[in-house]
Coordinates of C-alpha atoms in Angstrom, one line a residue:
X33 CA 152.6 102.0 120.1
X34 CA 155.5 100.0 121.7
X35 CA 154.7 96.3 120.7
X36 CA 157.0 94.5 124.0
X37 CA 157.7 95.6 127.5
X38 CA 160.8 95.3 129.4
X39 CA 161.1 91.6 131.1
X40 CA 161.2 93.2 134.5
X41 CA 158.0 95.8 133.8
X42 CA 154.9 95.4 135.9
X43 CA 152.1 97.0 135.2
X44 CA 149.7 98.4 137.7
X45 CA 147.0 95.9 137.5
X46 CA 149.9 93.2 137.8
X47 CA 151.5 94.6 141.0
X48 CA 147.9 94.9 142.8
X49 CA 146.9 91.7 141.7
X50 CA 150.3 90.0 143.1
X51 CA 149.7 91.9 146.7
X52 CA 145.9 91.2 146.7
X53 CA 146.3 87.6 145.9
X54 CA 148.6 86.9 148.9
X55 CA 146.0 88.6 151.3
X56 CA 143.2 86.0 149.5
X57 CA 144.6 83.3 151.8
X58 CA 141.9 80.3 151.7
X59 CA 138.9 82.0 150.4
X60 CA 137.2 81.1 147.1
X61 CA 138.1 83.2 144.2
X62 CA 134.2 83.3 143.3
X63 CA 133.5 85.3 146.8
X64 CA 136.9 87.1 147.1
X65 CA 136.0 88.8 143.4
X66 CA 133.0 90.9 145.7
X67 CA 136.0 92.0 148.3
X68 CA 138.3 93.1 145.9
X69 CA 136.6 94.4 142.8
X70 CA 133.8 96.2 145.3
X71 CA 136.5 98.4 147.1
X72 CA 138.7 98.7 144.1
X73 CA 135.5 100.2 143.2
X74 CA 135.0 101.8 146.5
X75 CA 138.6 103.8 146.2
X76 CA 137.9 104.8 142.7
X77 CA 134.6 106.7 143.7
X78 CA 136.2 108.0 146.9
X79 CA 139.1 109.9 144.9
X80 CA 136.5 111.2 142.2
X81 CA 134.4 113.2 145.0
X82 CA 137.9 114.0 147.2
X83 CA 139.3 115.5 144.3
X84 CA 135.6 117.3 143.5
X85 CA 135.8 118.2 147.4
X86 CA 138.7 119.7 147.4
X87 CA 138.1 122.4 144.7
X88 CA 134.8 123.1 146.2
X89 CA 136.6 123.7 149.4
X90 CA 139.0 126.3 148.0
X91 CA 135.7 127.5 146.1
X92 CA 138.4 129.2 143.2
X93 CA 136.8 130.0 139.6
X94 CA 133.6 128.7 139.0
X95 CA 133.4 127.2 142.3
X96 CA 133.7 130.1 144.5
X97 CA 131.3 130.2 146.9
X98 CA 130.2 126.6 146.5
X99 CA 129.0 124.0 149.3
X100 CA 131.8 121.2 149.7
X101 CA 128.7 119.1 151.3
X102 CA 126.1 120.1 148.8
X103 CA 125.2 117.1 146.6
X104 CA 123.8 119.4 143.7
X105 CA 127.4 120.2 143.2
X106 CA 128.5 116.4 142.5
X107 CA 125.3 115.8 140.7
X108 CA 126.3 118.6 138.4
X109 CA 129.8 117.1 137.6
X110 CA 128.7 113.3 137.4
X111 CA 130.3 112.6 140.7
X112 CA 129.1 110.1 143.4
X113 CA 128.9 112.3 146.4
X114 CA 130.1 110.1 148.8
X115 CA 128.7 110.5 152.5
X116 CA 131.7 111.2 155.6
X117 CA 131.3 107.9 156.9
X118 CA 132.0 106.2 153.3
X119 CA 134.9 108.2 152.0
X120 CA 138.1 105.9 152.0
X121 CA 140.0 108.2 154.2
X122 CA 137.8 107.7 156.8
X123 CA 138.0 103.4 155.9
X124 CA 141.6 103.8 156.0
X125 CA 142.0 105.3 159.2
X126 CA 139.2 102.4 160.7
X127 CA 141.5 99.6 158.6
X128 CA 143.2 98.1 161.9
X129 CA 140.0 98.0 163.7
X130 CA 138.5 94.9 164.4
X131 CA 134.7 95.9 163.6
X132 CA 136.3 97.1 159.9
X133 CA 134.7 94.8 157.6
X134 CA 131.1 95.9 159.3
X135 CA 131.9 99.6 158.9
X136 CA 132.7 99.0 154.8
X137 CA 129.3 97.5 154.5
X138 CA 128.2 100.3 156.3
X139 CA 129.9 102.5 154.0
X140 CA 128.7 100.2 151.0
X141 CA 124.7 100.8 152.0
X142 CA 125.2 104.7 152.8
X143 CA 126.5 105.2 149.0
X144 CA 123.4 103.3 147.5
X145 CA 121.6 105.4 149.6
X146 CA 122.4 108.4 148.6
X147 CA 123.3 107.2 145.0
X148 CA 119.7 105.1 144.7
X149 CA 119.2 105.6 140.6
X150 CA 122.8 103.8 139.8
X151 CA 123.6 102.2 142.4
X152 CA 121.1 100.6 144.8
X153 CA 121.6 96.8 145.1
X154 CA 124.6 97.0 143.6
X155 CA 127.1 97.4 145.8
X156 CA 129.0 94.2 147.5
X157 CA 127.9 93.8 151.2
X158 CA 130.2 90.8 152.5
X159 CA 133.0 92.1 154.4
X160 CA 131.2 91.7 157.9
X161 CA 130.8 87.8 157.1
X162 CA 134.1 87.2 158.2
X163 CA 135.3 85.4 155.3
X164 CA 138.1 87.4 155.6
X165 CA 139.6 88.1 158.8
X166 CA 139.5 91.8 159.8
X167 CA 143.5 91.9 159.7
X168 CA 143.8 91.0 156.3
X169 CA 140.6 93.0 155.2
X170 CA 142.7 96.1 156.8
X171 CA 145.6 94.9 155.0
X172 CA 143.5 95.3 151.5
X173 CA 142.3 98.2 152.3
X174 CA 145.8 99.9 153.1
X175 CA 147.2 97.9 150.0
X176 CA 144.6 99.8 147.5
X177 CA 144.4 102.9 149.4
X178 CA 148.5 103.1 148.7
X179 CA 147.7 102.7 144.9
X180 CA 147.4 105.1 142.5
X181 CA 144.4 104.0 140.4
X182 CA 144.9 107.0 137.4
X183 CA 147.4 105.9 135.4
X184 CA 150.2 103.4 134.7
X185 CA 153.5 103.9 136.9
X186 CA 156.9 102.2 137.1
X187 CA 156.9 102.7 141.1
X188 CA 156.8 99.5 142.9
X189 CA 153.4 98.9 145.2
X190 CA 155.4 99.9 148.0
X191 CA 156.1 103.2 146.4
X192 CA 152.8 103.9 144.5
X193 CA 150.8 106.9 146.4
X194 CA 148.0 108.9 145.1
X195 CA 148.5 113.0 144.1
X196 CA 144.6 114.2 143.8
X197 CA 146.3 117.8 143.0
X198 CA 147.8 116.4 140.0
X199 CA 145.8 114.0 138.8
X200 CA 142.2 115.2 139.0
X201 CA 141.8 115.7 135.7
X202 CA 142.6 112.1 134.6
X203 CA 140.7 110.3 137.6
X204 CA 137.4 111.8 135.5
X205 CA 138.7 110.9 131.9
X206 CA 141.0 107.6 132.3
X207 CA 139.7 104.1 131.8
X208 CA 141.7 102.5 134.9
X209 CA 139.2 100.9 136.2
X210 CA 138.1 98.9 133.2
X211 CA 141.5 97.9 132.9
X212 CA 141.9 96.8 136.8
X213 CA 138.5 95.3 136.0
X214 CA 139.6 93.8 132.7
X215 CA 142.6 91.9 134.6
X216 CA 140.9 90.9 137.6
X217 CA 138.3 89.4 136.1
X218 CA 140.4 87.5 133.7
X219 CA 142.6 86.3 136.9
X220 CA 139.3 85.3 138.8
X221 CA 138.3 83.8 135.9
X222 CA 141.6 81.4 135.7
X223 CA 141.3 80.9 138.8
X224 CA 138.1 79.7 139.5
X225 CA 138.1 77.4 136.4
X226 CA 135.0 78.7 134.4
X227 CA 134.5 80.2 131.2
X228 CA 136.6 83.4 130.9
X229 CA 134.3 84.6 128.4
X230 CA 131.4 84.9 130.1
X231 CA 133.0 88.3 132.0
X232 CA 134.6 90.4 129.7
X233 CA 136.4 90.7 126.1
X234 CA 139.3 91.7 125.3
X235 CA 139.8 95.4 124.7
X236 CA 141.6 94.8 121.7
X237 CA 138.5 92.4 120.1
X238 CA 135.5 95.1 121.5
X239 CA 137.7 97.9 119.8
X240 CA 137.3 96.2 116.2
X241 CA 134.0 95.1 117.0
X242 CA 132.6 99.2 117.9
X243 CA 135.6 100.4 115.4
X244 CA 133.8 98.2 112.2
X245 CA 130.2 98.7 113.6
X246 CA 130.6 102.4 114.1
X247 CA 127.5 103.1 117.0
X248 CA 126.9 106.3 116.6
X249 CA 123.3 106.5 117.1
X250 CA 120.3 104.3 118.1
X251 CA 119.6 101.3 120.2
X252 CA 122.9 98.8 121.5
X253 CA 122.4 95.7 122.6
X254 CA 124.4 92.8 124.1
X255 CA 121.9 90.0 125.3
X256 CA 125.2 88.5 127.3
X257 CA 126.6 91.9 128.3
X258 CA 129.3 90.3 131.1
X259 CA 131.0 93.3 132.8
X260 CA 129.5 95.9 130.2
X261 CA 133.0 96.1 128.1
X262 CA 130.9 96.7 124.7
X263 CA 128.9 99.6 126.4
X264 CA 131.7 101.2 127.3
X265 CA 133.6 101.2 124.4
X266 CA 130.8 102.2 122.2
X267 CA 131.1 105.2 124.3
X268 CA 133.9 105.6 123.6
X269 CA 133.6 105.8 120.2
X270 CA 131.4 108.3 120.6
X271 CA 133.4 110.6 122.6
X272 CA 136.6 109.7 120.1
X273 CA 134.9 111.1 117.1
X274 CA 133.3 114.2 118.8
X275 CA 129.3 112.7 118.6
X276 CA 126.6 113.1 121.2
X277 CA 127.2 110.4 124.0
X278 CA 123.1 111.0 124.8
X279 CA 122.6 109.9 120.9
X280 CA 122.6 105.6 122.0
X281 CA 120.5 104.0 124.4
X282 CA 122.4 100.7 126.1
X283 CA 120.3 97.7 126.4
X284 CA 121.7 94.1 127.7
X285 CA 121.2 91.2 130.1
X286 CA 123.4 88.7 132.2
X287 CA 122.7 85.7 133.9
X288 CA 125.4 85.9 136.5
X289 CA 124.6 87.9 139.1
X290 CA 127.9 88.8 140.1
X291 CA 129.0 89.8 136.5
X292 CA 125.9 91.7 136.4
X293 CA 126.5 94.1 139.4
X294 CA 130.5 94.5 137.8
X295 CA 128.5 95.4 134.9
X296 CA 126.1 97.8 136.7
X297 CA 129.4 99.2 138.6
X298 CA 131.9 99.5 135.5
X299 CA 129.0 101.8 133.5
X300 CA 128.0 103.7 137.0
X301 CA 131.5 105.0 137.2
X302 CA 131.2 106.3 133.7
X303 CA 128.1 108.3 134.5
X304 CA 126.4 105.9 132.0
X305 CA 122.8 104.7 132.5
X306 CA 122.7 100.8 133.1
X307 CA 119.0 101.1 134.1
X308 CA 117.9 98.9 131.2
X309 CA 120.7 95.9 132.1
X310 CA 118.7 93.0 133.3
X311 CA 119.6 90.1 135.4
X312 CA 117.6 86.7 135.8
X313 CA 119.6 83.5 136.4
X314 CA 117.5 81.7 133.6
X315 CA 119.5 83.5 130.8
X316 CA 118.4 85.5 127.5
X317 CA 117.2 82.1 125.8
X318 CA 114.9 81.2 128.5
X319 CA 113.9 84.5 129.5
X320 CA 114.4 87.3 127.4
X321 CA 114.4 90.4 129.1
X322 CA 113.6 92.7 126.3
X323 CA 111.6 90.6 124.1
X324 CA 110.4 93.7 122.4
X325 CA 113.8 95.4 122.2
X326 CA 114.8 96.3 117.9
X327 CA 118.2 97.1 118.4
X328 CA 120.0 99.1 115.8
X329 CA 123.3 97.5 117.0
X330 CA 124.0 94.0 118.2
X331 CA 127.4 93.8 119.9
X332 CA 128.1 90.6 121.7
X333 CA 131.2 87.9 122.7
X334 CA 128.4 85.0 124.0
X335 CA 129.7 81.7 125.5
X336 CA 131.8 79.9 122.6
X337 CA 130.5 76.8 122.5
X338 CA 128.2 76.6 125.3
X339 CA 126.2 72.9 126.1
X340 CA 124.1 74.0 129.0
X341 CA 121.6 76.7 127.3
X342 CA 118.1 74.9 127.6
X343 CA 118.2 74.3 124.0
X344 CA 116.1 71.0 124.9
X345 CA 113.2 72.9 125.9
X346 CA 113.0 75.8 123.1
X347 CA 112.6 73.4 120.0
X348 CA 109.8 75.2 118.4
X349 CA 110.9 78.3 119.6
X350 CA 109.8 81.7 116.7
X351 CA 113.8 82.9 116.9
X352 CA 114.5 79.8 115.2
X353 CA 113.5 81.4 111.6
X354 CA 117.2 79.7 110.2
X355 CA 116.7 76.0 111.6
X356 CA 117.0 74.7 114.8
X357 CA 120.3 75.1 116.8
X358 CA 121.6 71.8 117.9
X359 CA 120.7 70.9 121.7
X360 CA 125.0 70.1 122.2
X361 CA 125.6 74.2 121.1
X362 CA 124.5 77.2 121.5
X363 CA 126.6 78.9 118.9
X364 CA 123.5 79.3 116.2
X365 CA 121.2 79.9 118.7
X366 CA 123.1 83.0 120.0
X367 CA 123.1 84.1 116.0
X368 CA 119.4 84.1 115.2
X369 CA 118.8 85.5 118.9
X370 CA 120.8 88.6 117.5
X371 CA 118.9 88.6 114.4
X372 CA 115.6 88.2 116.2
X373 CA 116.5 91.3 118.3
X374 CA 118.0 93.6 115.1
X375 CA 116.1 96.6 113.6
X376 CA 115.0 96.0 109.9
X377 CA 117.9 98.1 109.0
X378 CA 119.9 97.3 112.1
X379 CA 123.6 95.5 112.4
X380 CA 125.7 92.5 114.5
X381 CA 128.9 92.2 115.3
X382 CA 130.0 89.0 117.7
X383 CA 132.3 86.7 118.7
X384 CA 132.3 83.2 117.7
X385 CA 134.5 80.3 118.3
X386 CA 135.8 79.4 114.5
X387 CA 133.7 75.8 114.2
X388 CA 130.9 77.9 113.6
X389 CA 132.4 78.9 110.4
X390 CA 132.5 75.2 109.2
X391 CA 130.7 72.8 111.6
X392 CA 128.0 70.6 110.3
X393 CA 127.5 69.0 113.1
X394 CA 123.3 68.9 114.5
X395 CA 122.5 70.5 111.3
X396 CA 124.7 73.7 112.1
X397 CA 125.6 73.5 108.6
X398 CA 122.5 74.3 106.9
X399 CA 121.7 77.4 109.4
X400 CA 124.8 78.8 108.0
X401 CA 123.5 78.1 104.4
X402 CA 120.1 79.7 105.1
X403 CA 122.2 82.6 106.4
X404 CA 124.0 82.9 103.6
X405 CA 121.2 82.5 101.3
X406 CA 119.2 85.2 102.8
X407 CA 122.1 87.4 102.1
X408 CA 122.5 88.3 105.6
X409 CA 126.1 87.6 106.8
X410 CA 128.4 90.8 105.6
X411 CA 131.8 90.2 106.9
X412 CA 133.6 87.3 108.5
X413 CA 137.2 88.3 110.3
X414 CA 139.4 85.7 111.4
X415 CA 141.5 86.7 114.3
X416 CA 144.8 85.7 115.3
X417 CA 145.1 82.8 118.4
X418 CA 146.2 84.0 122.0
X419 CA 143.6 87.1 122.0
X420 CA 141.6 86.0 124.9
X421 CA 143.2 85.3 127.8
X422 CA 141.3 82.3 129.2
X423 CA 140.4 80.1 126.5
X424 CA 142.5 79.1 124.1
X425 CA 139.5 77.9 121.6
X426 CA 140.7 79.9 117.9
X427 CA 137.6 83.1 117.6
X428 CA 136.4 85.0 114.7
X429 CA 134.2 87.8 114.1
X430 CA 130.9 87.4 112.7
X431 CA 129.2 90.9 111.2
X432 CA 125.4 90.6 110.0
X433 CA 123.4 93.3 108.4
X434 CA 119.8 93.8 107.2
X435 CA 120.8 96.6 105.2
X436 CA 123.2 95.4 102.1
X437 CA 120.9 96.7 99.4
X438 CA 122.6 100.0 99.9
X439 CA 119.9 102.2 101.5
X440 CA 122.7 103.5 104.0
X441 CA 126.3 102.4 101.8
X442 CA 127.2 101.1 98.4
X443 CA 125.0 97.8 97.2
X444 CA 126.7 94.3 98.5
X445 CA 124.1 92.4 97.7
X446 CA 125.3 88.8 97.3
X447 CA 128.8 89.4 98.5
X448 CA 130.3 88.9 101.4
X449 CA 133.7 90.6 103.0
X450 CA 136.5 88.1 104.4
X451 CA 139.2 89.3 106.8
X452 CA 141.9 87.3 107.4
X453 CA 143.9 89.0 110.4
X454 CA 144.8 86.3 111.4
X455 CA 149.0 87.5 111.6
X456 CA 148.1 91.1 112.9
X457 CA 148.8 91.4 116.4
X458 CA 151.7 91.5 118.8
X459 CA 152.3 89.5 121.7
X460 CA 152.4 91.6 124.9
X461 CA 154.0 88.8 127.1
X462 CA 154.5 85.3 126.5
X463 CA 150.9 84.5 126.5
X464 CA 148.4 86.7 125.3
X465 CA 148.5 89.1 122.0
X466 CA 147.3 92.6 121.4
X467 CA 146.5 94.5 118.1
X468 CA 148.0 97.8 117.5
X469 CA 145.9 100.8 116.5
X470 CA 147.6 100.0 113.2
X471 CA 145.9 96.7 113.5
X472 CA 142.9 98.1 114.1
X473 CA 142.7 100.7 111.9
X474 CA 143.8 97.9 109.0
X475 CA 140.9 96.0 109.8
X476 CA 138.1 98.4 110.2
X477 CA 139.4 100.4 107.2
X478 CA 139.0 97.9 105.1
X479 CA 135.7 96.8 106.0
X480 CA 134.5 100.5 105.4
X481 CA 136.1 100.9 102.2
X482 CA 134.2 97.7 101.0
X483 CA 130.6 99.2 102.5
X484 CA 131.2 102.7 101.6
X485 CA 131.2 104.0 98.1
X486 CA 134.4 105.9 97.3
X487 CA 134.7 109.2 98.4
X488 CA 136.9 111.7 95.8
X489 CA 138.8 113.6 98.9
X490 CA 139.5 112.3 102.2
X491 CA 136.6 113.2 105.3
X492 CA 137.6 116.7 107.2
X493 CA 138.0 114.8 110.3
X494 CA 139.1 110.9 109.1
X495 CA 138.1 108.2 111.1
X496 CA 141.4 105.8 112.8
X497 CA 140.3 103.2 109.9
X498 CA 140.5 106.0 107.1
X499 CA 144.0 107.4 108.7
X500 CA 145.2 104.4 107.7
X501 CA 145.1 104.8 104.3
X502 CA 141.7 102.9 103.2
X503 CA 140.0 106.4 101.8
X504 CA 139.8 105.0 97.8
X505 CA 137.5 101.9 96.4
X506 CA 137.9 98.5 97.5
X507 CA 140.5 96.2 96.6
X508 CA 141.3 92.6 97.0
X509 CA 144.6 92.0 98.7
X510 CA 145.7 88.3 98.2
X511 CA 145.9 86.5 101.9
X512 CA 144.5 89.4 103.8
X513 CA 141.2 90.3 102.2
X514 CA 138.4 89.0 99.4
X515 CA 135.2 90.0 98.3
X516 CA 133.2 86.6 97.6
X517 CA 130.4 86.2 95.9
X518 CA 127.3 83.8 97.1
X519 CA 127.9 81.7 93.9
X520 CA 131.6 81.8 95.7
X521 CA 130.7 80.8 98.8
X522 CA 127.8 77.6 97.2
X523 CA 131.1 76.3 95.5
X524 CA 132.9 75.8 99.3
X525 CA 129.5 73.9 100.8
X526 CA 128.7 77.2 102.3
X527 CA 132.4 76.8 104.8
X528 CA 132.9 80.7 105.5
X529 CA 136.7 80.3 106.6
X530 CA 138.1 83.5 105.2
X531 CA 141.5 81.6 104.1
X532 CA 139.7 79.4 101.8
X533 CA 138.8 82.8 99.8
X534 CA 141.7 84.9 100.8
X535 CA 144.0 82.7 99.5
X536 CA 148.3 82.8 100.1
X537 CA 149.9 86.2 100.4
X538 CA 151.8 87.2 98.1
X539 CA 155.7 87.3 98.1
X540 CA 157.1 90.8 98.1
X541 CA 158.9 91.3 94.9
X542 CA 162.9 92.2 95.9
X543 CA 163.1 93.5 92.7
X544 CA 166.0 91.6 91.5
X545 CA 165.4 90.0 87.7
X546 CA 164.2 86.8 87.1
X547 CA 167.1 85.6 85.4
X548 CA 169.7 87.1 88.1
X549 CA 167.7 85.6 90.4
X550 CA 167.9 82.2 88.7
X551 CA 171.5 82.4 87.8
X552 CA 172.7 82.8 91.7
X553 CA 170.2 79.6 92.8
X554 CA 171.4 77.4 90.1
X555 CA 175.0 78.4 90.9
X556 CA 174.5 78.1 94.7
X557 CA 173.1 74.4 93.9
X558 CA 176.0 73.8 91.2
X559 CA 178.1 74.7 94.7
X560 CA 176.4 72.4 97.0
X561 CA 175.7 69.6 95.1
X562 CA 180.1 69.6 94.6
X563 CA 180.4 69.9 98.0
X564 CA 178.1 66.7 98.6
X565 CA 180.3 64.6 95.9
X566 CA 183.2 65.6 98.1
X567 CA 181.7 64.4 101.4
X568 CA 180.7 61.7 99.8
X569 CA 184.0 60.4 98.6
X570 CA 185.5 61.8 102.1
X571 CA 183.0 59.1 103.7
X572 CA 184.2 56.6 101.7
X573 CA 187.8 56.7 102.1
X574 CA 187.4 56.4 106.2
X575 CA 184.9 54.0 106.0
X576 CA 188.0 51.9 104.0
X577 CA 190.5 52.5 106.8
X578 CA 188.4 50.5 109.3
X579 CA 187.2 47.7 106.6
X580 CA 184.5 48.8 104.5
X581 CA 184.2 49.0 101.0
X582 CA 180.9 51.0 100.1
X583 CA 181.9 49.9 96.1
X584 CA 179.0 48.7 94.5
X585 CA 179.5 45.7 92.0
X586 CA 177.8 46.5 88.6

């Protein structure tokens, strides 16, 4: 994996968002995220049924015969069938018209309609309110309809034109959108001035997160879901390693609405069922939209830090088995809202800004010790700075589990893993960093190697964390990774900082000998410390030209 890009190289995502933002003018970033994101969304459905349409209308191989209007036929395929009126060749055509933003809402309602069970209420309706002024609207709608949304290209904008012939096959399989989503959102996001975090995480972070939690089967939940990045890649993960896709059942809830229909439209593209994603404005601590919900897998990346979470009126609240979160943060209240929601032998993996692993401020401290003390926490990973994109408030990675007595893996009772990856990474531009698969693999690897018990030849088909070379027992590697004991932890007042137990790497040995080695330092100092007598004197005899005698009487 190439670790920089050329100074000149523009990504896709980069070159829309550029073109797009010009065409923004006065509006609000909060409102113009609906225009942009809903016909990005818009296109990206259009070319999955055009490409579907085409082959039906050749009707070659297994389609021969087939009804290019038939909706069974999209059904079949996990296509949107997408009515005449809708399809964005038809916007496209209408983009210099002055009705235009009327006839996308138009389009917007006829593909709820006829796509009710995903879609209905989702869609963005706003492009009739004349926000934006029909010329620019057109201009947006030529400026997408010219890009090619299935892959990276080195093209400029200008030059960027979409090939459904040759492409088809990657407009079902790549993850463009979630990457146009991923950037947008973390551009809206800066620009509106909010918390980035609320709408998305990092690929890089959700990748170690589903890599080292491994959802293969059961219930995942994400009680602050944002865009739906963690659903995704869990299904991902799935795919990746050949399991059943129909094996997990997605459960989460957002309190913004807007994230929330991203959400809804980032899984509906996937063909994934976001019918049990729920939306109230009060938020999971004051409303809890699946108060019943076990879920075998927590995956989450909540607000670091958050003030405003009602915490004033749920003091006696039952999650609060731990000790009551402090009203000023909402960090422990997000952790025993996970653990409230987790099967009795479920797991959680999160996001947390790093003064949870050390705060004792509104009694934050001795919720970590009663976590600790009922042997819950399993791993803490420190992550390097510069992940996110919009905050630059240092994160780590919290993993709890209710199953350490070895019922599923070996016995770590009493122990807990601590990752320090805190130098992996690589810095894509000047600002934001990126692990490597290597990265990845590194971390997750060693996590499993720790929970597993050693295997005595490598699995048929080896997970990325076993590729990379973690397939024996677990061993402590001095300023990367520890094994702590609770006894361990009492002695650091319950602090879970990984570097405290990590320790300093170790210096790789050259190889040269001790005494060689001592022999050319003491010479080299033997040679500088000459050198400085000779200055010295040098100093002195110029400082007596012009009249000063640096002697000093005994």
């Amino acid at each position: 994996m190439p670790k920089t890009k050329a100074k000149n190289s523009e990504t896709l995502e980069q070159k829309l968002w550029k073109s797009a933002d010009k065409l923004r003018k006065n509006i609000d970033a909060a409102e113009y995220k609906h225009i942009l994101l809903g016909l990005i969304f818009l296109k990206y459905i259009s070319d999955a049924f055009e490409s579907l349409h085409q082959k039906l209308i050749a009707g070659e191989g297994e389609y021969e015969g087939a009804d290019p209007e038939d909706k069974d036929e999209y059904k079949a395929e996990n296509v949107f069938f997408v009515p005449p009126e809708a399809r964005w060749s038809t916007l496209q055509a209408q983009a210099k018209l002055p009705d235009i933003g009327q006839r996308v809402d138009e389009a917007m309602e006829a593909i709820e309609q006829e796509n009710p069970k995903l879609l209905k209420g989702i869609l963005p309706k706003v492009y009739g309110q004349q926000k934006l002024d029909s010329a620019s609207l057109g201009g947006l709608i030529d400026l997408i309809g010219s890009a090619k949304l299935i892959g990276e290209t080195k093209a400029s904008s200008e030059q960027l034109e979409l090939d459904i012939d040759q492409n088809a096959q990657k407009l079902q399989q790549a993850d463009i959108l979630g990457q146009v989503y991923e950037y947008f959102l973390g551009q809206f996001a800066l620009a509106e001035g909010k918390k980035g975090g609320q709408f998305y995480t990092p690929e890089s972070v959700v990748r170690v997160l589903v890599e080292m939690l491994e959802p293969y089967q059961g219930r995942v939940f994400d009680p602050c879901c944002g865009s739906g990045g963690m659903f995704v890649q869990s299904e991902k993960f799935i795919a990746a390693h050949r399991g059943r896709i129909d094996d997990i059942s997605i459960y989460g809830q957002e309190s913004n609405e807007t994230t929330y229909k991203l959400c809804r439209m980032n899984l509906a593209i996937r063909g994934i069922d976001g019918s049990n994603i729920k939306w109230n404005p009060e938020g999971s601590f004051l409303n809890d939209a699946h108060k019943d919900l076990k879920a075998d897998f927590v995956i989450a990346n909540p607000p670091f830090n958050d003030s405003d979470w009602g915490g004033e009126l749920l003091r006696k609240d039952g999650r609060w088995r731990y000790g009551v979160p402090p009203v000023g943060n909402a960090n422990f209240a997000w952790v025993q809202h996970f653990l409230y929601h987790l099967a009795p032998t479920g797991a959680a993996g999160f996001v947390l800004s790093n003064g949870s692993l050390s705060s004792n401020t509104g009694g934050e401290g001795e919720i970590r010790q009663a976590l600790v003390e009922a042997d819950l926490v399993d791993c803490i990973v420190m992550l390097p700075t510069q992940l996110f994109y919009n905050t630059g408030i240092p994160a780590c990675l919290w993993f709890l589990s209710r199953y350490k007595n070895g019922n599923k893996n070996r016995n770590r009772q009493g122990e807990v893993l601590f990752i320090d990856a805190s130098e992996l990474g690589y810095m894509v531009n000047r600002r934001n960093r990126a692990f490597t698969d290597e990265d990845i693999g590194k971390i997750a690897g060693t996590y499993h190697t720790w929970k597993r018990k050693p295997s005595p030849s490598p699995s048929p088909s080896p997970s990325p964390s076993q590729r990379e070379g973690h397939r024996g027992d677990y061993k402590d590697i001095k300023g990367f990774c520890k094994s702590a004991t609770l006894a361990d932890i009492q002695k650091h007042n319950f602090v879970l900082t990984p570097g405290r137990y990590v320790g300093i790497p170790e210096e790789e040995d050259d190889g040269i000998p001790f005494e060689e080695k001592m022999g050319e330092l003491t010479a080299q100092l033997a040679a500088q410390m000459q050198e400085a007598a000779q200055l010295d004197e040098e100093i002195k005899v110029q400082l007596a030209k012009v009249g000063f005698d640096l002697e000093v009487e005994s």
